[in-house]
mmCIF file of C-alpha atoms in Angstrom:
data_model
loop_
_atom_site.group_PDB
_atom_site.id
_atom_site.type_symbol
_atom_site.label_atom_id
_atom_site.label_comp_id
_atom_site.label_asym_id
_atom_site.label_seq_id
_atom_site.Cartn_x
_atom_site.Cartn_y
_atom_site.Cartn_z
ATOM 1 C CA MET R 1 13.855 28.418 -0.989
ATOM 2 C CA LYS R 2 12.630 28.353 3.203
ATOM 3 C CA ARG R 3 13.922 29.494 6.117
ATOM 4 C CA CYS R 4 12.653 28.558 9.718
ATOM 5 C CA LEU R 5 14.390 31.242 12.325
ATOM 6 C CA PHE R 6 11.856 29.884 15.653
ATOM 7 C CA THR R 7 9.480 27.208 15.739
ATOM 8 C CA LYS R 8 7.354 27.494 18.824
ATOM 9 C CA LEU R 9 6.713 30.656 21.287
ATOM 10 C CA SER R 10 8.400 28.993 25.190
ATOM 11 C CA HIS R 11 6.843 32.558 26.395
ATOM 12 C CA ALA R 12 3.542 34.732 25.880
ATOM 13 C CA THR R 13 4.145 38.076 24.937
ATOM 14 C CA GLU R 14 2.665 40.111 27.914
ATOM 15 C CA VAL R 15 2.271 44.179 28.044
ATOM 16 C CA SER R 16 0.423 47.254 29.934
ATOM 17 C CA VAL R 17 -0.276 50.477 28.200
ATOM 18 C CA ASN R 18 -0.773 52.922 31.226
ATOM 19 C CA ASN R 19 -2.957 56.179 30.450
ATOM 20 C CA THR R 20 -1.649 59.625 30.850
ATOM 21 C CA GLU R 21 -3.266 59.744 35.064
ATOM 22 C CA ASN R 22 -0.892 56.667 34.901
ATOM 23 C CA LYS R 23 -3.624 53.275 35.235
ATOM 24 C CA LEU R 24 -3.723 50.618 32.995
ATOM 25 C CA CYS R 25 -6.127 51.761 30.165
ATOM 26 C CA LEU R 26 -4.841 48.100 27.897
ATOM 27 C CA TYR R 27 -3.466 44.928 28.306
ATOM 28 C CA ALA R 28 -2.495 42.121 26.260
ATOM 29 C CA ASN R 29 -0.958 38.978 27.121
ATOM 30 C CA LEU R 30 -1.082 36.634 23.681
ATOM 31 C CA MET R 31 1.602 34.434 22.126
ATOM 32 C CA VAL R 32 1.907 35.743 17.425
ATOM 33 C CA ASN R 33 3.784 33.880 15.563
ATOM 34 C CA PHE R 34 4.564 35.386 11.320
ATOM 35 C CA SER R 35 5.234 33.451 8.394
ATOM 36 C CA VAL R 36 6.588 35.991 5.482
ATOM 37 C CA THR R 37 7.800 35.506 2.003
ATOM 38 C CA TYR R 38 9.954 37.623 0.528
ATOM 39 C CA GLU R 39 12.116 38.285 -2.533
ATOM 40 C CA VAL R 40 15.842 36.707 -2.707
ATOM 41 C CA GLY R 41 16.783 37.063 -6.021
ATOM 42 C CA VAL R 42 14.916 36.845 -9.417
ATOM 43 C CA ASN R 43 12.095 34.459 -9.877
ATOM 44 C CA LYS R 44 13.781 33.696 -6.284
ATOM 45 C CA SER R 45 11.786 33.915 -2.867
ATOM 46 C CA GLU R 46 12.383 32.769 0.425
ATOM 47 C CA THR R 47 9.844 32.410 3.914
ATOM 48 C CA VAL R 48 10.631 32.960 7.196
ATOM 49 C CA LEU R 49 9.009 31.934 10.320
ATOM 50 C CA PHE R 50 9.347 33.493 13.509
ATOM 51 C CA VAL R 51 7.794 35.072 16.583
ATOM 52 C CA LEU R 52 6.630 38.209 18.469
ATOM 53 C CA PRO R 53 9.566 37.896 20.976
ATOM 54 C CA GLU R 54 8.964 38.271 24.955
ATOM 55 C CA ASN R 55 9.968 42.152 25.332
ATOM 56 C CA VAL R 56 8.531 44.579 22.873
ATOM 57 C CA THR R 57 8.474 48.451 23.632
ATOM 58 C CA THR R 58 5.243 49.771 23.685
ATOM 59 C CA GLU R 59 5.883 53.279 22.327
ATOM 60 C CA GLY R 60 3.413 54.297 20.044
ATOM 61 C CA SER R 61 0.592 52.976 21.756
ATOM 62 C CA THR R 62 -2.958 55.531 23.054
ATOM 63 C CA CYS R 63 -5.576 54.856 25.110
ATOM 64 C CA ASN R 64 -8.735 57.353 24.366
ATOM 65 C CA ASN R 65 -11.561 57.095 25.667
ATOM 66 C CA THR R 66 -14.154 55.639 21.732
ATOM 67 C CA THR R 67 -10.517 54.310 20.143
ATOM 68 C CA SER R 68 -7.430 52.695 21.305
ATOM 69 C CA THR R 69 -4.338 51.233 19.731
ATOM 70 C CA LEU R 70 -1.923 49.310 20.856
ATOM 71 C CA LYS R 71 1.791 48.970 19.337
ATOM 72 C CA LEU R 72 4.449 46.936 20.277
ATOM 73 C CA GLY R 73 7.647 48.023 18.691
ATOM 74 C CA PHE R 74 10.471 45.106 17.452
ATOM 75 C CA GLY R 75 13.584 43.912 16.511
ATOM 76 C CA ASP R 76 14.737 46.249 13.621
ATOM 77 C CA GLY R 77 12.332 48.953 12.773
ATOM 78 C CA HIS R 78 8.830 45.661 13.427
ATOM 79 C CA SER R 79 6.049 45.960 14.912
ATOM 80 C CA TRP R 80 2.719 45.610 15.559
ATOM 81 C CA ALA R 81 -0.272 47.425 16.500
ATOM 82 C CA VAL R 82 -3.830 46.490 17.432
ATOM 83 C CA GLU R 83 -6.263 48.882 16.593
ATOM 84 C CA PHE R 84 -9.851 49.264 19.009
ATOM 85 C CA THR R 85 -12.831 51.117 19.064
ATOM 86 C CA LYS R 86 -15.877 51.221 21.045
ATOM 87 C CA ASP R 87 -19.722 51.401 21.173
ATOM 88 C CA ASN R 88 -21.829 52.172 24.699
ATOM 89 C CA LYS R 89 -21.607 48.121 25.826
ATOM 90 C CA THR R 90 -19.047 46.378 23.646
ATOM 91 C CA TYR R 91 -15.692 46.908 22.215
ATOM 92 C CA GLN R 92 -13.660 45.408 19.180
ATOM 93 C CA VAL R 93 -10.512 44.853 17.046
ATOM 94 C CA ASP R 94 -11.468 46.627 13.336
ATOM 95 C CA SER R 95 -7.635 45.571 12.308
ATOM 96 C CA ILE R 96 -4.012 44.614 12.832
ATOM 97 C CA VAL R 97 -1.030 45.449 11.058
ATOM 98 C CA PHE R 98 1.910 44.201 10.904
ATOM 99 C CA THR R 99 4.788 46.305 9.615
ATOM 100 C CA TYR R 100 8.708 44.172 9.019
ATOM 101 C CA ASN R 101 11.676 45.917 7.526
ATOM 102 C CA LEU R 102 13.029 43.601 5.143
ATOM 103 C CA ASN R 103 16.341 45.730 5.437
ATOM 104 C CA ASP R 104 16.970 43.599 9.158
ATOM 105 C CA SER R 105 19.504 41.627 7.585
ATOM 106 C CA SER R 106 18.812 39.318 10.593
ATOM 107 C CA VAL R 107 15.441 37.995 10.087
ATOM 108 C CA PHE R 108 15.639 38.576 5.819
ATOM 109 C CA PRO R 109 18.952 37.622 5.664
ATOM 110 C CA ASN R 110 19.893 37.821 2.240
ATOM 111 C CA SER R 111 17.016 40.077 0.908
ATOM 112 C CA THR R 112 16.915 42.359 -2.770
ATOM 113 C CA SER R 113 14.720 44.952 -0.669
ATOM 114 C CA ASN R 114 15.691 46.994 2.091
ATOM 115 C CA GLU R 115 12.118 48.631 2.696
ATOM 116 C CA THR R 116 9.676 48.294 5.148
ATOM 117 C CA LYS R 117 6.505 47.147 4.287
ATOM 118 C CA SER R 118 2.919 46.708 6.097
ATOM 119 C CA VAL R 119 -0.281 44.539 5.713
ATOM 120 C CA THR R 120 -3.224 45.292 7.447
ATOM 121 C CA ALA R 121 -5.579 42.093 8.705
ATOM 122 C CA GLU R 122 -8.724 42.210 10.067
ATOM 123 C CA PRO R 123 -9.017 38.872 12.386
ATOM 124 C CA ARG R 124 -12.951 39.469 13.358
ATOM 125 C CA ILE R 125 -12.679 40.020 17.420
ATOM 126 C CA THR R 126 -16.115 41.241 17.802
ATOM 127 C CA ASN R 127 -18.490 42.619 20.405
ATOM 128 C CA VAL R 128 -16.350 41.973 23.396
ATOM 129 C CA GLY R 129 -17.814 43.677 26.419
ATOM 130 C CA VAL R 130 -17.081 46.425 27.555
ATOM 131 C CA ASP R 131 -15.018 46.176 31.486
ATOM 132 C CA THR R 132 -14.440 42.503 30.269
ATOM 133 C CA TYR R 133 -11.034 40.892 28.625
ATOM 134 C CA TYR R 134 -11.475 39.045 25.559
ATOM 135 C CA SER R 135 -10.115 36.144 25.527
ATOM 136 C CA CYS R 136 -9.688 32.931 22.889
ATOM 137 C CA LYS R 137 -7.176 30.030 23.223
ATOM 138 C CA SER R 138 -7.981 28.396 20.142
ATOM 139 C CA GLU R 139 -5.515 29.332 16.676
ATOM 140 C CA ASN R 140 -6.438 32.422 14.823
ATOM 141 C CA VAL R 141 -5.044 32.288 11.265
ATOM 142 C CA GLN R 142 -4.802 35.841 9.151
ATOM 143 C CA ARG R 143 -3.082 35.522 5.522
ATOM 144 C CA VAL R 144 -2.495 39.055 3.508
ATOM 145 C CA GLU R 145 -0.160 38.631 0.881
ATOM 146 C CA SER R 146 2.866 37.399 1.831
ATOM 147 C CA VAL R 147 2.613 37.014 5.485
ATOM 148 C CA THR R 148 0.917 34.971 7.474
ATOM 149 C CA GLN R 149 -0.055 35.532 11.260
ATOM 150 C CA THR R 150 -1.433 32.951 13.846
ATOM 151 C CA LEU R 151 -2.829 33.871 16.963
ATOM 152 C CA TYR R 152 -3.060 31.864 20.169
ATOM 153 C CA ASP R 153 -3.341 32.441 24.103
ATOM 154 C CA VAL R 154 -5.318 35.337 23.449
ATOM 155 C CA THR R 155 -5.708 37.907 26.709
ATOM 156 C CA LEU R 156 -7.248 40.934 25.641
ATOM 157 C CA GLN R 157 -8.462 44.779 27.442
ATOM 158 C CA ALA R 158 -8.529 47.588 25.900
ATOM 159 C CA PHE R 159 -10.406 50.879 27.865
ATOM 160 C CA VAL R 160 -9.518 49.299 31.337
ATOM 161 C CA THR R 161 -11.980 51.054 33.910
ATOM 162 C CA ASN R 162 -10.897 52.114 37.113
ATOM 163 C CA GLY R 163 -6.616 50.622 36.099
ATOM 164 C CA SER R 164 -7.674 47.242 36.791
ATOM 165 C CA LYS R 165 -7.679 44.191 34.776
ATOM 166 C CA SER R 166 -11.434 42.982 34.828
ATOM 167 C CA ASP R 167 -12.242 39.658 36.006
ATOM 168 C CA THR R 168 -15.077 38.618 33.377
ATOM 169 C CA ASP R 169 -13.556 37.161 30.451
ATOM 170 C CA THR R 170 -15.525 36.653 26.483
ATOM 171 C CA VAL R 171 -14.949 33.983 25.477
ATOM 172 C CA CYS R 172 -14.282 33.569 21.590
ATOM 173 C CA ALA R 173 -17.347 31.136 19.201
ATOM 174 C CA ALA R 174 -13.987 29.401 18.333
ATOM 175 C CA ASP R 175 -13.188 28.933 22.022
ATOM 176 C CA LEU R 176 -17.313 27.521 23.411
ATOM 177 C CA THR R 177 -16.330 24.551 20.501
ATOM 178 C CA SER R 178 -13.286 23.258 21.335
ATOM 179 C CA THR R 179 -11.715 21.104 23.800
ATOM 180 C CA THR R 180 -8.670 21.689 23.942
ATOM 181 C CA VAL R 181 -6.097 20.036 25.520
ATOM 182 C CA ALA R 182 -2.189 21.321 28.355
ATOM 183 C CA PRO R 183 0.237 20.808 25.790
ATOM 184 C CA THR R 184 2.210 18.009 28.090
ATOM 185 C CA THR R 185 6.030 17.292 28.069
ATOM 186 C CA THR R 186 6.168 13.724 28.403
ATOM 187 C CA VAL R 187 5.585 11.090 24.820
ATOM 188 C CA THR R 188 5.771 7.732 24.670
ATOM 189 C CA THR R 189 6.813 5.489 21.440
ATOM 190 C CA THR R 190 5.852 1.554 22.049
ATOM 191 C CA ALA R 191 3.655 -0.676 19.977
ATOM 192 C CA ALA R 192 -0.351 -0.018 20.201
ATOM 193 C CA PRO R 193 -0.890 -1.064 24.066
ATOM 194 C CA THR R 194 -3.925 -4.065 24.698
ATOM 195 C CA SER R 195 -5.370 -1.262 26.795
ATOM 196 C CA THR R 196 -6.432 0.343 23.630
ATOM 197 C CA PRO R 197 -10.140 -0.282 21.537
ATOM 198 C CA THR R 198 -9.096 -2.464 18.693
ATOM 199 C CA PRO R 199 -9.999 0.668 16.151
ATOM 200 C CA THR R 200 -13.019 -0.429 13.716
ATOM 201 C CA LEU R 201 -11.496 1.650 10.815
ATOM 202 C CA PRO R 202 -9.637 0.238 8.307
ATOM 203 C CA THR R 203 -5.942 0.975 8.441
ATOM 204 C CA PRO R 204 -5.008 3.742 7.018
ATOM 205 C CA THR R 205 -4.422 4.737 3.518
ATOM 206 C CA THR R 206 -0.689 5.984 3.082
ATOM 207 C CA GLY R 207 0.121 8.557 1.860
ATOM 208 C CA ASN R 208 3.434 10.353 0.712
ATOM 209 C CA TYR R 209 3.848 13.697 1.010
ATOM 210 C CA SER R 210 6.666 17.292 0.376
ATOM 211 C CA ILE R 211 7.906 19.672 0.598
ATOM 212 C CA ALA R 212 10.278 21.587 -2.552
ATOM 213 C CA PRO R 213 11.598 25.460 -2.611
ATOM 214 C CA ASP R 214 9.477 25.917 -5.278
ATOM 215 C CA PHE R 215 8.492 25.014 -7.845
ATOM 216 C CA ASN R 216 11.395 24.211 -10.146
ATOM 217 C CA SER R 217 13.004 22.065 -7.664
ATOM 218 C CA THR R 218 13.036 19.218 -6.030
ATOM 219 C CA ALA R 219 11.448 18.047 -2.561
ATOM 220 C CA CYS R 220 13.890 19.218 0.757
ATOM 221 C CA LEU R 221 11.337 17.745 2.811
ATOM 222 C CA MET R 222 9.262 14.428 2.405
ATOM 223 C CA ALA R 223 7.700 11.811 4.625
ATOM 224 C CA THR R 224 5.345 8.733 3.911
ATOM 225 C CA PHE R 225 2.737 7.328 6.681
ATOM 226 C CA GLY R 226 -0.591 6.342 6.801
ATOM 227 C CA LEU R 227 -2.492 8.683 9.837
ATOM 228 C CA ARG R 228 -4.535 7.313 12.353
ATOM 229 C CA ILE R 229 -5.619 10.201 15.814
ATOM 230 C CA GLY R 230 -7.853 8.270 18.731
ATOM 231 C CA TYR R 231 -9.225 11.364 20.980
ATOM 232 C CA LYS R 232 -11.185 10.782 23.974
ATOM 233 C CA GLN R 233 -14.903 11.716 24.031
ATOM 234 C CA GLY R 234 -15.878 11.185 27.279
ATOM 235 C CA ASP R 235 -16.007 8.271 28.221
ATOM 236 C CA LYS R 236 -15.404 7.068 24.209
ATOM 237 C CA VAL R 237 -12.998 6.069 21.877
ATOM 238 C CA GLU R 238 -12.841 7.794 18.935
ATOM 239 C CA THR R 239 -10.244 6.838 15.638
ATOM 240 C CA ILE R 240 -10.695 8.631 13.014
ATOM 241 C CA ASN R 241 -8.338 7.470 9.723
ATOM 242 C CA LEU R 242 -6.434 10.585 7.994
ATOM 243 C CA VAL R 243 -7.435 10.725 3.922
ATOM 244 C CA PRO R 244 -4.616 11.066 1.402
ATOM 245 C CA SER R 245 -6.268 11.838 -0.970
ATOM 246 C CA ALA R 246 -8.411 14.976 0.401
ATOM 247 C CA THR R 247 -5.742 16.785 2.439
ATOM 248 C CA GLU R 248 -3.236 19.516 1.807
ATOM 249 C CA VAL R 249 0.448 19.404 2.408
ATOM 250 C CA GLY R 250 2.339 22.604 3.079
ATOM 251 C CA GLY R 251 4.988 23.221 5.433
ATOM 252 C CA ALA R 252 8.161 24.541 5.513
ATOM 253 C CA CYS R 253 12.260 23.872 5.057
ATOM 254 C CA GLY R 254 15.371 25.020 7.114
ATOM 255 C CA VAL R 255 18.949 24.929 8.416
ATOM 256 C CA ASN R 256 17.756 23.462 12.025
ATOM 257 C CA SER R 257 14.232 22.922 12.294
ATOM 258 C CA SER R 258 11.414 22.357 9.484
ATOM 259 C CA ASN R 259 7.478 22.284 9.192
ATOM 260 C CA LEU R 260 5.495 19.706 7.586
ATOM 261 C CA ILE R 261 1.849 20.392 8.161
ATOM 262 C CA LEU R 262 -1.228 18.123 6.358
ATOM 263 C CA THR R 263 -4.783 19.622 6.729
ATOM 264 C CA SER R 264 -8.052 17.887 5.174
ATOM 265 C CA ASP R 265 -12.116 18.561 6.082
ATOM 266 C CA THR R 266 -11.955 17.767 9.262
ATOM 267 C CA ILE R 267 -8.325 17.086 10.613
ATOM 268 C CA THR R 268 -4.360 19.057 11.117
ATOM 269 C CA VAL R 269 -1.442 18.101 12.046
ATOM 270 C CA MET R 270 1.511 19.775 11.850
ATOM 271 C CA PHE R 271 5.288 17.816 12.403
ATOM 272 C CA THR R 272 7.686 20.238 13.633
ATOM 273 C CA PHE R 273 11.506 18.561 13.221
ATOM 274 C CA SER R 274 14.655 19.851 14.703
ATOM 275 C CA ASN R 275 18.419 18.636 13.913
ATOM 276 C CA ASP R 276 21.294 19.597 15.947
ATOM 277 C CA SER R 277 23.772 19.679 12.632
ATOM 278 C CA LYS R 278 24.463 15.459 13.497
ATOM 279 C CA LYS R 279 21.235 14.127 14.248
ATOM 280 C CA PHE R 280 17.119 15.095 13.643
ATOM 281 C CA HIS R 281 14.316 14.226 15.486
ATOM 282 C CA LEU R 282 10.605 14.646 15.671
ATOM 283 C CA GLN R 283 10.210 17.837 18.155
ATOM 284 C CA ALA R 284 6.503 19.016 18.220
ATOM 285 C CA LEU R 285 2.736 17.308 17.442
ATOM 286 C CA ASN R 286 0.088 20.500 17.131
ATOM 287 C CA VAL R 287 -2.705 18.409 16.468
ATOM 288 C CA THR R 288 -6.408 19.911 15.643
ATOM 289 C CA VAL R 289 -10.187 17.320 15.080
ATOM 290 C CA LYS R 290 -13.082 19.121 13.822
ATOM 291 C CA GLN R 291 -15.233 16.453 14.741
ATOM 292 C CA ALA R 292 -19.440 16.533 13.545
ATOM 293 C CA THR R 293 -20.792 17.905 16.095
ATOM 294 C CA GLY R 294 -18.887 21.213 15.292
ATOM 295 C CA ALA R 295 -17.168 20.969 18.033
ATOM 296 C CA VAL R 296 -12.641 20.949 17.418
ATOM 297 C CA VAL R 297 -9.985 18.799 20.106
ATOM 298 C CA VAL R 298 -6.974 21.203 20.259
ATOM 299 C CA ALA R 299 -4.333 18.632 21.952
ATOM 300 C CA ALA R 300 -0.109 19.967 21.309
ATOM 301 C CA ASN R 301 3.318 18.730 22.738
ATOM 302 C CA THR R 302 6.352 20.303 22.379
ATOM 303 C CA ASN R 303 8.698 19.247 24.381
ATOM 304 C CA MET R 304 9.467 15.042 21.925
ATOM 305 C CA SER R 305 12.237 13.585 20.946
ATOM 306 C CA ILE R 306 11.382 10.855 18.872
ATOM 307 C CA TRP R 307 11.667 9.426 15.346
ATOM 308 C CA ALA R 308 15.312 10.106 15.700
ATOM 309 C CA ALA R 309 18.501 9.799 13.378
ATOM 310 C CA ALA R 310 21.208 10.901 11.478
ATOM 311 C CA VAL R 311 20.777 14.097 9.621
ATOM 312 C CA GLY R 312 20.943 12.955 5.469
ATOM 313 C CA SER R 313 19.360 9.362 6.046
ATOM 314 C CA SER R 314 16.003 9.112 6.464
ATOM 315 C CA TYR R 315 13.800 7.247 9.407
ATOM 316 C CA MET R 316 11.151 4.163 9.001
ATOM 317 C CA CYS R 317 8.948 2.668 10.954
ATOM 318 C CA ASN R 318 6.947 -0.181 8.420
ATOM 319 C CA LYS R 319 5.482 -1.736 12.291
ATOM 320 C CA GLU R 320 2.008 0.081 13.949
ATOM 321 C CA GLN R 321 3.425 2.902 16.026
ATOM 322 C CA THR R 322 1.967 4.507 18.695
ATOM 323 C CA LEU R 323 2.528 7.831 19.738
ATOM 324 C CA THR R 324 0.889 9.725 22.815
ATOM 325 C CA VAL R 325 0.844 13.358 22.189
ATOM 326 C CA THR R 326 -1.768 14.207 25.278
ATOM 327 C CA ASP R 327 -3.900 12.202 28.269
ATOM 328 C CA THR R 328 -6.546 11.925 25.115
ATOM 329 C CA LEU R 329 -5.524 12.498 21.854
ATOM 330 C CA THR R 330 -2.799 9.402 20.755
ATOM 331 C CA LEU R 331 -1.803 9.857 16.894
ATOM 332 C CA TYR R 332 -1.013 5.721 15.224
ATOM 333 C CA THR R 333 1.347 5.994 11.897
ATOM 334 C CA PHE R 334 1.339 2.848 9.731
ATOM 335 C CA LYS R 335 4.979 2.648 7.447
ATOM 336 C CA LEU R 336 6.215 5.590 8.147
ATOM 337 C CA ARG R 337 9.474 6.952 6.457
ATOM 338 C CA VAL R 338 10.323 10.253 7.134
ATOM 339 C CA GLN R 339 13.521 12.910 5.833
ATOM 340 C CA PRO R 340 12.981 16.066 7.075
ATOM 341 C CA PHE R 341 16.438 17.192 5.997
ATOM 342 C CA GLY R 342 19.552 16.661 3.332
ATOM 343 C CA VAL R 343 17.373 15.114 1.067
ATOM 344 C CA GLU R 344 19.302 14.587 -3.038
ATOM 345 C CA LYS R 345 17.644 13.698 -6.127
ATOM 346 C CA GLY R 346 13.519 14.328 -4.770
ATOM 347 C CA GLU R 347 14.819 10.688 -2.825
ATOM 348 C CA PHE R 348 14.662 8.443 -0.142
ATOM 349 C CA ALA R 349 18.210 8.440 1.769
ATOM 350 C CA THR R 350 19.121 5.002 3.388
ATOM 351 C CA ALA R 351 17.160 4.446 6.649
ATOM 352 C CA HIS R 352 17.347 4.150 10.373
ATOM 353 C CA GLU R 353 14.905 1.456 11.543
ATOM 354 C CA CYS R 354 12.829 1.990 14.139
ATOM 355 C CA SER R 355 13.062 -1.174 17.073
ATOM 356 C CA LEU R 356 9.730 -2.508 16.419
ATOM 357 C CA ASP R 357 10.739 -2.790 12.376
ATOM 358 C CA ASP R 358 14.599 -4.410 13.688
ATOM 359 C CA THR R 359 14.619 -8.295 13.692
ATOM 360 C CA SER R 360 18.078 -8.691 14.623
ATOM 361 C CA ILE R 361 17.445 -8.338 18.470
ATOM 362 C CA LEU R 362 15.333 -11.060 18.629
ATOM 363 C CA ILE R 363 18.344 -13.544 17.976
ATOM 364 C CA PRO R 364 20.233 -13.145 20.674
ATOM 365 C CA VAL R 365 17.013 -13.146 22.391
ATOM 366 C CA ILE R 366 16.489 -16.472 20.768
ATOM 367 C CA VAL R 367 19.539 -17.729 21.081
ATOM 368 C CA GLY R 368 19.094 -16.865 25.148
ATOM 369 C CA ALA R 369 16.355 -18.477 25.688
ATOM 370 C CA ALA R 370 17.567 -21.628 23.495
ATOM 371 C CA LEU R 371 20.175 -21.914 26.181
ATOM 372 C CA ALA R 372 18.145 -21.703 29.116
ATOM 373 C CA CYS R 373 16.188 -24.563 27.736
ATOM 374 C CA LEU R 374 18.970 -26.652 27.358
ATOM 375 C CA ILE R 375 20.080 -25.852 31.036
ATOM 376 C CA LEU R 376 17.221 -26.732 31.943
ATOM 377 C CA ILE R 377 16.402 -29.633 30.347
ATOM 378 C CA VAL R 378 20.248 -30.504 31.674
ATOM 379 C CA VAL R 379 19.599 -29.833 34.974
ATOM 380 C CA ILE R 380 16.045 -31.697 35.119
ATOM 381 C CA ALA R 381 17.778 -35.231 33.500
ATOM 382 C CA TYR R 382 20.709 -34.364 36.154
ATOM 383 C CA VAL R 383 18.467 -34.674 39.130
ATOM 384 C CA ILE R 384 16.369 -37.779 37.489
ATOM 385 C CA GLY R 385 19.174 -39.550 37.061
ATOM 386 C CA ARG R 386 20.574 -38.353 40.449
ATOM 387 C CA ARG R 387 16.984 -39.787 42.129
ATOM 388 C CA LYS R 388 16.997 -43.122 40.409
ATOM 389 C CA THR R 389 21.195 -43.459 41.668
ATOM 390 C CA TYR R 390 20.045 -42.574 44.610
ATOM 391 C CA VAL R 391 16.681 -45.253 44.655
ATOM 392 C CA GLY R 392 18.673 -48.097 43.618
ATOM 393 C CA TYR R 393 21.516 -47.482 46.551
ATOM 394 C CA GLN R 394 18.418 -48.042 48.542
ATOM 395 C CA THR R 395 16.986 -51.322 46.887
ATOM 396 C CA LEU R 396 20.657 -52.658 46.909
#
């Protein structure tokens, strides 16, 4: 079974470490998401998703001439440590060591182990100029054994001189070839606007996607839809379809939050659903598109409230929907049906239909229009009749 404890980080983790002279020697401002799979029984496991919290300790951090360690402690026995080394002109990150305590039931409920485990990742952060800080908005995903760490919006500086953070940065390679779109706080769901250029691509193929806790279980999250992405590239709008047959499915099912991650060679989309025990909705979208030129478009919106339905039911919209994720990136869905919670026997429950599909709302509109026309006809007939009567009186 997979359990999601947290799905997004609203604040970065910012820390400063001083040397023995009480001057700044290490600085970090970053976001880190963790995914850890652990045993809860014989041949049974759970996966938890959590984040590096805003409040951490720096005990164990060290600053030396050619080596430094940034160690962040949090929770009950968990830590995240970055090892730096320096030569004459540059410095680099040699490793990241994540240590987690399986005896912490608040993070790892029902764990059969009380061990404290560590994994070591090599994040390829190299050739950072001395007296500059490392900057990387793009995601840096590190998978080691049963742990996945995702770093993003990273600012790091080791071997700080003169006791103050540098104003000059060394930008990661991923950011040099990417276009990062800042998250927005609004989203609209409408029929395709007339201002959007008519897509030249065929209607996307409908894909069937599902997440199961393990190979022997039925689905805990189900979705079916066709997906197109439109994004601005200069003065042009480019469009691309997600091809289901070339797409890998990932994600996690949780009590109050579930994720569906679709990954192809050119597209990665993460849908984050949440529920309040009565209703669920799509809360966040993270989209990455790799262009043929090698450039990368990244867009995110973590403040959404669409595709809402009662927990234990599904949400359905057969008509084309337009989801404005940011000012420069839009998702188009076709023949959509999703159920991120309360799936039973691997089947969709009764669907809540979107307003675009619900033809029942047209009935009062049609009846109202017909009554309006009838009233107009009566008024016109009355006016014409009055005129004829008036003319008749004048003739007499």
